[in-house]
């Protein structure tokens, strides 16, 4: 039995095992449950929740008795926060029975026991499966005679496992929650199939009847009769609504007059207005045309805000919102200076790149505030469809303008600062390539005549100030990247985080919780403890979340009876739960054969341990830990170099011939590739061969050549920040990277002893005291 897992109560929906489902999370208790799950997970991939349906959908704060007893254990795939609530993407894992569900003051949590997934086999089961597929396919065809078959294949038959497939059908069928719940509670596959058979049979009948009624109605009324009837209806309706309609038209006309449309748009508007006058307000066309005209009237064709290019003011605003980031603020001020001197110059397209939580999005907001532009944000992450950016033609039912025009309409001015978040996560598939549309949107030569499919008129985007953000540059198409000015935000050192927390995050969280600063004094020691023991990140998002938790708890204590004792270094665990990170380097490298390397990913720098051990000769060189090709080659190179240098290092070369070596790089989900682990691999192997452990507080990075040279690598700043975070004292770096050290915050430079190396020999000497004899050096 597992204990105290947060519970997410659900209205009107059941999450089935195997399925991935987006859920809207609005209620505070639900949001707190999701956040707690994320905060307590060792990594985001392992955050778990219990999704349980509630009996009644009008219970806003359900208690344990308002929930069903059987629910689904899910992993949290993603949490997206929006203005009104959040969306969480969960993947169903197991069926569970809740035990001892309780309200802990913030959200529901419960123990649970696992229920096995329903299984079974035999001819009856096979027959039912086939029968159910037939029924479901029939329903799909009735609902949509043209595409039903294809949809059924794509949505249902693409799922391999029969149980999962039936769960998928159930989730598509919009069934009452009690029926869904009964399906979830069914313990055998046979039971699931029989229940689905009943459901599908019923749905088929209902849909058939519906179709018959519709067909009959249209057949019964003869054509001319029908027309007469319609005409009469139209007349009656027009008489009843006549004035209202005319008013509406007049109002639209006035709005359009006020919108100062460019000539082409004005003509189109007049044409559509005339059409609207001829159309009955009951017809679907009427609504469509009206929405279109409303868009024309509401789009900011000419209205702009005036820029405030006063550099002192801009500097003051940027400083007010963000600590540090001096280089970046300087570059932004340079752009503003250029815009001031040459008003004709186009605003640059900035691309802010850096790990999560370093302030990219909030910096964009701050720039908008500094120069007095409206701010709008557009999330590109996961966008696959070109039409999302560029809109659908009006001939499509339910067509809408693309997200770019929608953002401009919201902004109400033609020159907002438009933040395109997560350009590196743009998708691309059969529905079209949104990056092509984006290229046009960002291209100064084309975007003054941007054409949205829905609007079908050119709209001038050249006045928009575009800022994009990304975690990494690798996935951004080259031509797109070429149009942007890249600004890197590398992540924060500990003392920078301390300052950010003290001056920005903590005051904000305290006021959001409705407290006064004096009610929750936290001294630096406590903040540092939170940074070291409860977060391990390049940015400050987890830190902000931890502070938010403390502030919420404090608010509750202030309301309750208990007097508020602010957290101290010793009582932190009562506020944030057990510590999540420990200084591990010393423990890891006690043994010979282990060395600490530094890696660089989209989420910042990372300390990676390379472990080696002897294995039987037949297994030669075994590599595990999901290493990429380049890293595997580095491992081979490392072994070859060591073999050739073994004798001169006083190592037993024969050992490398007689035995195989296993190289493992733990740290679960971090993608590991690139050549920068080269010297770490050699060091780990040399330590294994010599039996000498590597100095525990030492980390390194550098590519190697077969002849023993150390070549420069990327991401130096991020890597050094990570080494510092992990409590390392000494770092070995390629000499050719020396010039990048000046970008390092002083505190980090002072805390780390940085040794620049040119040859592997120097690495081994520092790492485990191995030296080569001068004579041998010359000959090998
Ligand atoms: N230098 C700073 N000074 C003050 N606050 C900061 C600073 N850097 C980040 N923050 C705060 O940290 C939080 C996270 O920042 P933000 O959401 O902008 O991160 P991001 O870089 O956009 O991350 P992601 O890549 O995940 O979108 C915000 O509340 C932001 O105000
Ligand atoms: Mg962001």
PDB file of C-alpha atoms in Angstrom, residues 641 678-680 682-684 694 698-702 704 708-710 732-734 755-770:
ATOM      1  CA  UNK A 641      44.042   5.977 -25.356  1.00  0.00           C
ATOM      2  CA  UNK A 678      35.705  12.374 -23.058  1.00  0.00           C
ATOM      3  CA  UNK A 679      38.088  13.240 -20.237  1.00  0.00           C
ATOM      4  CA  UNK A 680      35.618  11.993 -17.625  1.00  0.00           C
ATOM      5  CA  UNK A 682      39.317   8.369 -19.418  1.00  0.00           C
ATOM      6  CA  UNK A 683      39.535   9.408 -15.772  1.00  0.00           C
ATOM      7  CA  UNK A 684      36.960   6.872 -14.621  1.00  0.00           C
ATOM      8  CA  UNK A 694      39.061  10.231  -7.990  1.00  0.00           C
ATOM      9  CA  UNK A 698      36.341  17.423  -8.552  1.00  0.00           C
ATOM     10  CA  UNK A 699      34.325  17.592 -11.770  1.00  0.00           C
ATOM     11  CA  UNK A 700      35.486  17.925 -15.358  1.00  0.00           C
ATOM     12  CA  UNK A 701      34.501  18.386 -18.961  1.00  0.00           C
ATOM     13  CA  UNK A 702      36.416  18.144 -22.234  1.00  0.00           C
ATOM     14  CA  UNK A 704      39.609  13.990 -26.139  1.00  0.00           C
ATOM     15  CA  UNK A 708      45.626  12.630 -25.678  1.00  0.00           C
ATOM     16  CA  UNK A 709      44.773  16.254 -26.405  1.00  0.00           C
ATOM     17  CA  UNK A 710      41.861  17.938 -24.612  1.00  0.00           C
ATOM     18  CA  UNK A 732      39.045  20.763 -14.934  1.00  0.00           C
ATOM     19  CA  UNK A 733      38.330  22.584 -18.203  1.00  0.00           C
ATOM     20  CA  UNK A 734      39.919  22.606 -21.667  1.00  0.00           C
ATOM     21  CA  UNK A 755      42.285  24.235 -13.689  1.00  0.00           C
ATOM     22  CA  UNK A 756      42.814  24.613 -17.421  1.00  0.00           C
ATOM     23  CA  UNK A 757      44.194  21.539 -19.141  1.00  0.00           C
ATOM     24  CA  UNK A 758      45.629  20.815 -22.547  1.00  0.00           C
ATOM     25  CA  UNK A 759      46.504  17.141 -22.225  1.00  0.00           C
ATOM     26  CA  UNK A 760      44.860  14.165 -20.573  1.00  0.00           C
ATOM     27  CA  UNK A 761      48.037  13.605 -18.564  1.00  0.00           C
ATOM     28  CA  UNK A 762      47.306  16.770 -16.586  1.00  0.00           C
ATOM     29  CA  UNK A 763      43.742  15.618 -15.998  1.00  0.00           C
ATOM     30  CA  UNK A 764      44.842  12.291 -14.540  1.00  0.00           C
ATOM     31  CA  UNK A 765      47.445  13.955 -12.370  1.00  0.00           C
ATOM     32  CA  UNK A 766      44.907  16.265 -10.762  1.00  0.00           C
ATOM     33  CA  UNK A 767      42.087  13.770 -10.599  1.00  0.00           C
ATOM     34  CA  UNK A 768      43.823  10.735  -9.151  1.00  0.00           C
ATOM     35  CA  UNK A 769      47.503  11.557  -8.837  1.00  0.00           C
ATOM     36  CA  UNK A 770      48.650   9.444 -11.784  1.00  0.00           C
TER      37      UNK A 770
END
